[in-house]
mmCIF file of N, CA and C in Angstrom:
data_model
loop_
_atom_site.group_PDB
_atom_site.id
_atom_site.type_symbol
_atom_site.label_atom_id
_atom_site.label_comp_id
_atom_site.label_asym_id
_atom_site.label_seq_id
_atom_site.Cartn_x
_atom_site.Cartn_y
_atom_site.Cartn_z
ATOM 1 N N MET A 123 116.641 -9.998 -23.789
ATOM 2 C CA MET A 123 116.937 -8.640 -24.185
ATOM 3 C C MET A 123 116.507 -8.455 -25.643
ATOM 4 N N LYS A 124 115.807 -7.400 -25.905
ATOM 5 C CA LYS A 124 115.344 -7.127 -27.260
ATOM 6 C C LYS A 124 116.533 -6.729 -28.138
ATOM 7 N N ASN A 125 116.423 -7.063 -29.428
ATOM 8 C CA ASN A 125 117.511 -6.774 -30.350
ATOM 9 C C ASN A 125 117.881 -5.298 -30.377
ATOM 10 N N GLU A 126 116.891 -4.418 -30.272
ATOM 11 C CA GLU A 126 117.166 -2.983 -30.338
ATOM 12 C C GLU A 126 118.104 -2.547 -29.212
ATOM 13 N N LYS A 127 117.945 -3.147 -28.048
ATOM 14 C CA LYS A 127 118.836 -2.823 -26.930
ATOM 15 C C LYS A 127 120.250 -3.297 -27.206
ATOM 16 N N VAL A 128 120.373 -4.463 -27.799
ATOM 17 C CA VAL A 128 121.696 -4.988 -28.148
ATOM 18 C C VAL A 128 122.339 -4.085 -29.191
ATOM 19 N N TYR A 129 121.593 -3.715 -30.205
ATOM 20 C CA TYR A 129 122.131 -2.885 -31.283
ATOM 21 C C TYR A 129 122.588 -1.521 -30.776
ATOM 22 N N ALA A 130 121.911 -1.008 -29.755
ATOM 23 C CA ALA A 130 122.236 0.309 -29.211
ATOM 24 C C ALA A 130 123.399 0.263 -28.213
ATOM 25 N N MET A 131 123.801 -0.926 -27.800
ATOM 26 C CA MET A 131 124.902 -1.037 -26.845
ATOM 27 C C MET A 131 126.173 -0.430 -27.424
ATOM 28 N N SER A 132 126.944 0.194 -26.576
ATOM 29 C CA SER A 132 128.209 0.795 -26.978
ATOM 30 C C SER A 132 129.229 -0.298 -27.281
ATOM 31 N N PHE A 133 129.816 -0.255 -28.470
ATOM 32 C CA PHE A 133 130.846 -1.236 -28.787
ATOM 33 C C PHE A 133 132.045 -1.064 -27.852
ATOM 34 N N ALA A 134 132.337 0.168 -27.457
ATOM 35 C CA ALA A 134 133.456 0.432 -26.542
ATOM 36 C C ALA A 134 133.241 -0.221 -25.179
ATOM 37 N N LYS A 135 132.001 -0.458 -24.804
ATOM 38 C CA LYS A 135 131.723 -1.128 -23.529
ATOM 39 C C LYS A 135 131.724 -2.653 -23.687
ATOM 40 N N VAL A 136 131.418 -3.139 -24.862
ATOM 41 C CA VAL A 136 131.426 -4.578 -25.114
ATOM 42 C C VAL A 136 132.853 -5.071 -25.362
ATOM 43 N N TYR A 137 133.651 -4.244 -25.997
ATOM 44 C CA TYR A 137 135.012 -4.621 -26.375
ATOM 45 C C TYR A 137 135.834 -5.177 -25.203
ATOM 46 N N PRO A 138 135.870 -4.509 -24.034
ATOM 47 C CA PRO A 138 136.659 -5.074 -22.930
ATOM 48 C C PRO A 138 136.151 -6.443 -22.470
ATOM 49 N N LEU A 139 134.872 -6.689 -22.624
ATOM 50 C CA LEU A 139 134.323 -7.999 -22.266
ATOM 51 C C LEU A 139 134.846 -9.070 -23.217
ATOM 52 N N LEU A 140 134.925 -8.726 -24.499
ATOM 53 C CA LEU A 140 135.472 -9.661 -25.487
ATOM 54 C C LEU A 140 136.937 -9.952 -25.181
ATOM 55 N N VAL A 141 137.695 -8.899 -24.883
ATOM 56 C CA VAL A 141 139.116 -9.062 -24.566
ATOM 57 C C VAL A 141 139.284 -9.898 -23.299
ATOM 58 N N ASN A 142 138.530 -9.580 -22.257
ATOM 59 C CA ASN A 142 138.652 -10.318 -20.997
ATOM 60 C C ASN A 142 138.352 -11.796 -21.165
ATOM 61 N N LYS A 143 137.353 -12.107 -21.971
ATOM 62 C CA LYS A 143 136.998 -13.509 -22.197
ATOM 63 C C LYS A 143 138.180 -14.270 -22.792
ATOM 64 N N ALA A 144 138.844 -13.649 -23.758
ATOM 65 C CA ALA A 144 139.983 -14.299 -24.408
ATOM 66 C C ALA A 144 141.207 -14.338 -23.492
ATOM 67 N N VAL A 145 141.491 -13.236 -22.821
ATOM 68 C CA VAL A 145 142.672 -13.146 -21.959
ATOM 69 C C VAL A 145 142.597 -14.147 -20.806
ATOM 70 N N LYS A 146 141.405 -14.336 -20.243
ATOM 71 C CA LYS A 146 141.236 -15.306 -19.151
ATOM 72 C C LYS A 146 141.610 -16.714 -19.585
ATOM 73 N N LYS A 147 141.527 -16.967 -20.880
ATOM 74 C CA LYS A 147 141.840 -18.299 -21.407
ATOM 75 C C LYS A 147 143.232 -18.357 -22.051
ATOM 76 N N GLY A 148 144.064 -17.337 -21.761
ATOM 77 C CA GLY A 148 145.446 -17.378 -22.229
ATOM 78 C C GLY A 148 145.695 -16.762 -23.598
ATOM 79 N N ARG A 149 144.713 -16.093 -24.149
ATOM 80 C CA ARG A 149 144.905 -15.422 -25.440
ATOM 81 C C ARG A 149 145.231 -13.954 -25.177
ATOM 82 N N THR A 150 145.417 -13.163 -26.226
ATOM 83 C CA THR A 150 145.840 -11.777 -26.041
ATOM 84 C C THR A 150 144.830 -10.798 -26.642
ATOM 85 N N ALA A 151 144.929 -9.556 -26.188
ATOM 86 C CA ALA A 151 144.094 -8.486 -26.751
ATOM 87 C C ALA A 151 144.429 -8.291 -28.223
ATOM 88 N N GLU A 152 145.683 -8.482 -28.586
ATOM 89 C CA GLU A 152 146.091 -8.347 -29.992
ATOM 90 C C GLU A 152 145.397 -9.383 -30.860
ATOM 91 N N GLU A 153 145.222 -10.594 -30.337
ATOM 92 C CA GLU A 153 144.512 -11.628 -31.088
ATOM 93 C C GLU A 153 143.040 -11.268 -31.246
ATOM 94 N N VAL A 154 142.442 -10.707 -30.210
ATOM 95 C CA VAL A 154 141.047 -10.251 -30.300
ATOM 96 C C VAL A 154 140.937 -9.186 -31.381
ATOM 97 N N ASP A 155 141.869 -8.232 -31.367
ATOM 98 C CA ASP A 155 141.857 -7.172 -32.384
ATOM 99 C C ASP A 155 142.001 -7.755 -33.785
ATOM 100 N N LEU A 156 142.869 -8.746 -33.934
ATOM 101 C CA LEU A 156 143.062 -9.379 -35.236
ATOM 102 C C LEU A 156 141.765 -10.025 -35.721
ATOM 103 N N VAL A 157 141.077 -10.710 -34.833
ATOM 104 C CA VAL A 157 139.804 -11.349 -35.178
ATOM 105 C C VAL A 157 138.775 -10.287 -35.593
ATOM 106 N N ILE A 158 138.677 -9.214 -34.819
ATOM 107 C CA ILE A 158 137.727 -8.142 -35.136
ATOM 108 C C ILE A 158 138.074 -7.514 -36.477
ATOM 109 N N ARG A 159 139.353 -7.269 -36.697
ATOM 110 C CA ARG A 159 139.769 -6.647 -37.965
ATOM 111 C C ARG A 159 139.525 -7.589 -39.144
ATOM 112 N N TRP A 160 139.758 -8.882 -38.954
ATOM 113 C CA TRP A 160 139.491 -9.847 -40.018
ATOM 114 C C TRP A 160 138.011 -9.825 -40.393
ATOM 115 N N LEU A 161 137.157 -9.806 -39.402
ATOM 116 C CA LEU A 161 135.717 -9.846 -39.638
ATOM 117 C C LEU A 161 135.214 -8.573 -40.301
ATOM 118 N N THR A 162 135.688 -7.425 -39.849
ATOM 119 C CA THR A 162 135.090 -6.146 -40.234
ATOM 120 C C THR A 162 135.871 -5.321 -41.245
ATOM 121 N N GLY A 163 137.146 -5.572 -41.384
ATOM 122 C CA GLY A 163 137.958 -4.782 -42.297
ATOM 123 C C GLY A 163 138.522 -3.509 -41.687
ATOM 124 N N TYR A 164 138.240 -3.256 -40.405
ATOM 125 C CA TYR A 164 138.856 -2.095 -39.755
ATOM 126 C C TYR A 164 140.364 -2.309 -39.682
ATOM 127 N N ASP A 165 141.129 -1.235 -39.888
ATOM 128 C CA ASP A 165 142.561 -1.312 -39.635
ATOM 129 C C ASP A 165 142.773 -0.916 -38.167
ATOM 130 N N PRO A 166 144.010 -1.036 -37.642
ATOM 131 C CA PRO A 166 144.211 -0.709 -36.221
ATOM 132 C C PRO A 166 143.753 0.703 -35.847
ATOM 133 N N ASN A 167 144.024 1.685 -36.701
ATOM 134 C CA ASN A 167 143.603 3.056 -36.406
ATOM 135 C C ASN A 167 142.089 3.202 -36.464
ATOM 136 N N GLY A 168 141.459 2.536 -37.406
ATOM 137 C CA GLY A 168 139.999 2.586 -37.522
ATOM 138 C C GLY A 168 139.314 1.956 -36.328
ATOM 139 N N LEU A 169 139.869 0.831 -35.851
ATOM 140 C CA LEU A 169 139.302 0.176 -34.673
ATOM 141 C C LEU A 169 139.444 1.086 -33.455
ATOM 142 N N LYS A 170 140.616 1.697 -33.300
ATOM 143 C CA LYS A 170 140.820 2.623 -32.180
ATOM 144 C C LYS A 170 139.855 3.798 -32.273
ATOM 145 N N ALA A 171 139.633 4.293 -33.480
ATOM 146 C CA ALA A 171 138.738 5.435 -33.665
ATOM 147 C C ALA A 171 137.306 5.102 -33.256
ATOM 148 N N VAL A 172 136.816 3.916 -33.622
ATOM 149 C CA VAL A 172 135.440 3.572 -33.241
ATOM 150 C C VAL A 172 135.327 3.342 -31.737
ATOM 151 N N LEU A 173 136.381 2.823 -31.131
ATOM 152 C CA LEU A 173 136.367 2.654 -29.683
ATOM 153 C C LEU A 173 136.370 4.014 -28.988
ATOM 154 N N ASP A 174 137.163 4.941 -29.498
ATOM 155 C CA ASP A 174 137.223 6.293 -28.926
ATOM 156 C C ASP A 174 135.920 7.055 -29.146
ATOM 157 N N ALA A 175 135.262 6.798 -30.275
ATOM 158 C CA ALA A 175 134.019 7.509 -30.605
ATOM 159 C C ALA A 175 132.810 6.937 -29.870
ATOM 160 N N ASP A 176 132.976 5.786 -29.239
ATOM 161 C CA ASP A 176 131.901 5.174 -28.453
ATOM 162 C C ASP A 176 130.641 4.942 -29.298
ATOM 163 N N VAL A 177 130.829 4.290 -30.455
ATOM 164 C CA VAL A 177 129.709 4.032 -31.357
ATOM 165 C C VAL A 177 128.901 2.820 -30.894
ATOM 166 N N SER A 178 127.676 2.739 -31.352
ATOM 167 C CA SER A 178 126.814 1.602 -31.037
ATOM 168 C C SER A 178 127.284 0.375 -31.816
ATOM 169 N N TYR A 179 126.835 -0.789 -31.348
ATOM 170 C CA TYR A 179 127.093 -2.028 -32.087
ATOM 171 C C TYR A 179 126.583 -1.885 -33.520
ATOM 172 N N GLU A 180 125.392 -1.325 -33.659
ATOM 173 C CA GLU A 180 124.794 -1.171 -34.982
ATOM 174 C C GLU A 180 125.681 -0.327 -35.887
ATOM 175 N N LYS A 181 126.136 0.799 -35.396
ATOM 176 C CA LYS A 181 126.985 1.685 -36.202
ATOM 177 C C LYS A 181 128.342 1.045 -36.459
ATOM 178 N N PHE A 182 128.864 0.317 -35.485
ATOM 179 C CA PHE A 182 130.139 -0.370 -35.644
ATOM 180 C C PHE A 182 130.103 -1.285 -36.862
ATOM 181 N N PHE A 183 129.050 -2.071 -36.979
ATOM 182 C CA PHE A 183 128.954 -2.983 -38.117
ATOM 183 C C PHE A 183 128.519 -2.267 -39.389
ATOM 184 N N ALA A 184 127.635 -1.291 -39.280
ATOM 185 C CA ALA A 184 127.154 -0.564 -40.459
ATOM 186 C C ALA A 184 128.289 0.191 -41.154
ATOM 187 N N GLU A 185 129.241 0.674 -40.374
ATOM 188 C CA GLU A 185 130.340 1.455 -40.937
ATOM 189 C C GLU A 185 131.617 0.638 -41.118
ATOM 190 N N ALA A 186 131.520 -0.667 -40.933
ATOM 191 C CA ALA A 186 132.695 -1.520 -41.120
ATOM 192 C C ALA A 186 133.189 -1.379 -42.559
ATOM 193 N N PRO A 187 134.481 -1.170 -42.725
ATOM 194 C CA PRO A 187 135.013 -0.916 -44.069
ATOM 195 C C PRO A 187 134.836 -2.059 -45.058
ATOM 196 N N ASN A 188 134.959 -3.302 -44.576
ATOM 197 C CA ASN A 188 134.939 -4.425 -45.513
ATOM 198 C C ASN A 188 134.634 -5.712 -44.765
ATOM 199 N N MET A 189 133.355 -6.021 -44.642
ATOM 200 C CA MET A 189 132.991 -7.271 -43.968
ATOM 201 C C MET A 189 133.558 -8.448 -44.777
ATOM 202 N N ASN A 190 134.258 -9.316 -44.095
ATOM 203 C CA ASN A 190 134.940 -10.424 -44.753
ATOM 204 C C ASN A 190 133.922 -11.411 -45.332
ATOM 205 N N PRO A 191 134.013 -11.690 -46.632
ATOM 206 C CA PRO A 191 133.055 -12.635 -47.226
ATOM 207 C C PRO A 191 133.183 -14.049 -46.651
ATOM 208 N N ASN A 192 134.336 -14.397 -46.105
ATOM 209 C CA ASN A 192 134.519 -15.720 -45.502
ATOM 210 C C ASN A 192 133.798 -15.874 -44.176
ATOM 211 N N ARG A 193 133.189 -14.794 -43.670
ATOM 212 C CA ARG A 193 132.437 -14.909 -42.414
ATOM 213 C C ARG A 193 131.257 -15.852 -42.587
ATOM 214 N N LYS A 194 130.805 -16.044 -43.813
ATOM 215 C CA LYS A 194 129.681 -16.957 -44.067
ATOM 216 C C LYS A 194 130.077 -18.410 -43.809
ATOM 217 N N LYS A 195 131.379 -18.660 -43.677
ATOM 218 C CA LYS A 195 131.859 -20.007 -43.347
ATOM 219 C C LYS A 195 131.775 -20.291 -41.854
ATOM 220 N N ILE A 196 131.452 -19.275 -41.055
ATOM 221 C CA ILE A 196 131.343 -19.452 -39.607
ATOM 222 C C ILE A 196 130.049 -20.190 -39.312
ATOM 223 N N THR A 197 130.187 -21.330 -38.655
ATOM 224 C CA THR A 197 129.017 -22.134 -38.303
ATOM 225 C C THR A 197 129.123 -22.549 -36.851
ATOM 226 N N GLY A 198 128.061 -23.065 -36.331
ATOM 227 C CA GLY A 198 128.046 -23.552 -34.961
ATOM 228 C C GLY A 198 127.054 -22.781 -34.120
ATOM 229 N N THR A 199 127.047 -23.078 -32.829
ATOM 230 C CA THR A 199 126.065 -22.461 -31.955
ATOM 231 C C THR A 199 126.708 -21.426 -31.045
ATOM 232 N N ILE A 200 125.924 -20.420 -30.760
ATOM 233 C CA ILE A 200 126.274 -19.395 -29.774
ATOM 234 C C ILE A 200 124.981 -19.087 -29.039
ATOM 235 N N CYS A 201 125.024 -19.185 -27.737
ATOM 236 C CA CYS A 201 123.817 -18.996 -26.912
ATOM 237 C C CYS A 201 122.702 -19.939 -27.352
ATOM 238 N N GLY A 202 123.059 -21.144 -27.776
ATOM 239 C CA GLY A 202 122.074 -22.143 -28.154
ATOM 240 C C GLY A 202 121.437 -21.964 -29.521
ATOM 241 N N VAL A 203 121.937 -21.001 -30.295
ATOM 242 C CA VAL A 203 121.374 -20.719 -31.613
ATOM 243 C C VAL A 203 122.470 -20.910 -32.667
ATOM 244 N N ARG A 204 122.133 -21.594 -33.749
ATOM 245 C CA ARG A 204 123.089 -21.782 -34.834
ATOM 246 C C ARG A 204 123.271 -20.460 -35.573
ATOM 247 N N VAL A 205 124.517 -19.988 -35.655
ATOM 248 C CA VAL A 205 124.770 -18.673 -36.256
ATOM 249 C C VAL A 205 124.374 -18.632 -37.728
ATOM 250 N N GLU A 206 124.505 -19.741 -38.405
ATOM 251 C CA GLU A 206 124.181 -19.758 -39.838
ATOM 252 C C GLU A 206 122.674 -19.694 -40.092
ATOM 253 N N HIS A 207 121.858 -19.872 -39.053
ATOM 254 C CA HIS A 207 120.401 -19.829 -39.207
ATOM 255 C C HIS A 207 119.775 -18.530 -38.715
ATOM 256 N N ILE A 208 120.583 -17.613 -38.223
ATOM 257 C CA ILE A 208 120.049 -16.331 -37.738
ATOM 258 C C ILE A 208 119.590 -15.513 -38.933
ATOM 259 N N VAL A 209 118.337 -15.084 -38.898
ATOM 260 C CA VAL A 209 117.722 -14.377 -40.022
ATOM 261 C C VAL A 209 118.062 -12.886 -40.012
ATOM 262 N N GLU A 210 118.043 -12.266 -38.863
ATOM 263 C CA GLU A 210 118.309 -10.831 -38.723
ATOM 264 C C GLU A 210 119.784 -10.553 -39.055
ATOM 265 N N PRO A 211 120.070 -9.814 -40.135
ATOM 266 C CA PRO A 211 121.458 -9.621 -40.581
ATOM 267 C C PRO A 211 122.392 -9.027 -39.517
ATOM 268 N N LEU A 212 121.962 -7.990 -38.822
ATOM 269 C CA LEU A 212 122.838 -7.379 -37.823
ATOM 270 C C LEU A 212 123.096 -8.333 -36.661
ATOM 271 N N MET A 213 122.084 -9.032 -36.208
ATOM 272 C CA MET A 213 122.283 -9.991 -35.123
ATOM 273 C C MET A 213 123.226 -11.103 -35.571
ATOM 274 N N GLN A 214 123.131 -11.499 -36.823
ATOM 275 C CA GLN A 214 124.037 -12.530 -37.318
ATOM 276 C C GLN A 214 125.483 -12.033 -37.275
ATOM 277 N N GLU A 215 125.718 -10.773 -37.655
ATOM 278 C CA GLU A 215 127.072 -10.218 -37.609
ATOM 279 C C GLU A 215 127.586 -10.193 -36.167
ATOM 280 N N ILE A 216 126.750 -9.789 -35.237
ATOM 281 C CA ILE A 216 127.133 -9.754 -33.830
ATOM 282 C C ILE A 216 127.470 -11.162 -33.338
ATOM 283 N N ARG A 217 126.663 -12.116 -33.711
ATOM 284 C CA ARG A 217 126.897 -13.503 -33.284
ATOM 285 C C ARG A 217 128.118 -14.116 -33.964
ATOM 286 N N TYR A 218 128.408 -13.704 -35.204
ATOM 287 C CA TYR A 218 129.659 -14.139 -35.832
ATOM 288 C C TYR A 218 130.838 -13.711 -34.968
ATOM 289 N N LEU A 219 130.836 -12.460 -34.524
ATOM 290 C CA LEU A 219 131.917 -11.970 -33.676
ATOM 291 C C LEU A 219 131.963 -12.758 -32.367
ATOM 292 N N ASP A 220 130.826 -12.982 -31.758
ATOM 293 C CA ASP A 220 130.781 -13.779 -30.526
ATOM 294 C C ASP A 220 131.377 -15.167 -30.743
ATOM 295 N N LYS A 221 131.013 -15.782 -31.846
ATOM 296 C CA LYS A 221 131.487 -17.138 -32.152
ATOM 297 C C LYS A 221 133.000 -17.143 -32.347
ATOM 298 N N LEU A 222 133.538 -16.148 -33.051
ATOM 299 C CA LEU A 222 134.981 -16.077 -33.255
ATOM 300 C C LEU A 222 135.724 -15.907 -31.931
ATOM 301 N N ILE A 223 135.202 -15.064 -31.054
ATOM 302 C CA ILE A 223 135.834 -14.867 -29.750
ATOM 303 C C ILE A 223 135.735 -16.141 -28.918
ATOM 304 N N ASP A 224 134.629 -16.852 -29.001
ATOM 305 C CA ASP A 224 134.504 -18.150 -28.313
ATOM 306 C C ASP A 224 135.567 -19.126 -28.805
ATOM 307 N N GLU A 225 135.743 -19.190 -30.111
ATOM 308 C CA GLU A 225 136.746 -20.097 -30.675
ATOM 309 C C GLU A 225 138.145 -19.709 -30.207
ATOM 310 N N LEU A 226 138.418 -18.424 -30.178
ATOM 311 C CA LEU A 226 139.710 -17.938 -29.690
ATOM 312 C C LEU A 226 139.912 -18.372 -28.235
ATOM 313 N N ALA A 227 138.906 -18.151 -27.410
ATOM 314 C CA ALA A 227 138.986 -18.503 -25.993
ATOM 315 C C ALA A 227 139.116 -20.007 -25.771
ATOM 316 N N LYS A 228 138.607 -20.788 -26.700
ATOM 317 C CA LYS A 228 138.687 -22.245 -26.563
ATOM 318 C C LYS A 228 140.018 -22.796 -27.055
ATOM 319 N N GLY A 229 140.899 -21.900 -27.530
ATOM 320 C CA GLY A 229 142.241 -22.331 -27.913
ATOM 321 C C GLY A 229 142.409 -22.753 -29.354
ATOM 322 N N LYS A 230 141.435 -22.483 -30.194
ATOM 323 C CA LYS A 230 141.584 -22.833 -31.608
ATOM 324 C C LYS A 230 142.751 -22.079 -32.211
ATOM 325 N N ARG A 231 143.386 -22.690 -33.189
ATOM 326 C CA ARG A 231 144.469 -22.022 -33.904
ATOM 327 C C ARG A 231 143.913 -20.868 -34.727
ATOM 328 N N MET A 232 144.674 -19.808 -34.836
ATOM 329 C CA MET A 232 144.230 -18.608 -35.538
ATOM 330 C C MET A 232 143.862 -18.914 -36.996
ATOM 331 N N GLU A 233 144.589 -19.810 -37.637
ATOM 332 C CA GLU A 233 144.281 -20.154 -39.035
ATOM 333 C C GLU A 233 142.879 -20.730 -39.167
ATOM 334 N N LYS A 234 142.469 -21.521 -38.191
ATOM 335 C CA LYS A 234 141.121 -22.088 -38.205
ATOM 336 C C LYS A 234 140.071 -21.026 -37.916
ATOM 337 N N ILE A 235 140.362 -20.163 -36.945
ATOM 338 C CA ILE A 235 139.415 -19.110 -36.577
ATOM 339 C C ILE A 235 139.157 -18.188 -37.763
ATOM 340 N N LEU A 236 140.232 -17.829 -38.468
ATOM 341 C CA LEU A 236 140.113 -16.892 -39.578
ATOM 342 C C LEU A 236 139.755 -17.562 -40.897
ATOM 343 N N ARG A 237 139.390 -18.816 -40.827
ATOM 344 C CA ARG A 237 138.901 -19.561 -42.008
ATOM 345 C C ARG A 237 139.872 -19.439 -43.181
ATOM 346 N N GLU A 238 141.166 -19.624 -42.889
ATOM 347 C CA GLU A 238 142.183 -19.534 -43.950
ATOM 348 C C GLU A 238 142.423 -20.878 -44.579
#
């Protein structure tokens, strides 16, 4: 899939997939929201607003209030690619989120996921 198609995807349509992945492994939607808010700086109302507005992945990240500087500590592979080596900035942000949700689904402690 070309990056442009990924960037144009509705975040509101991807969000339930992220939640389902975590919930199937015994985590909660609230934990998914916490991870998303940690990464992007959205507050609960802001996250709800972007979901209701049906914004693209690109706009979701472009309008994020405060991307967490500790996201640069996220390392490892997602889809066979090391997230720290992704050159395209928006794709790297998307993969950071994917990696955090993977860690959540794998049962990592929240303190480790949020790089505290």
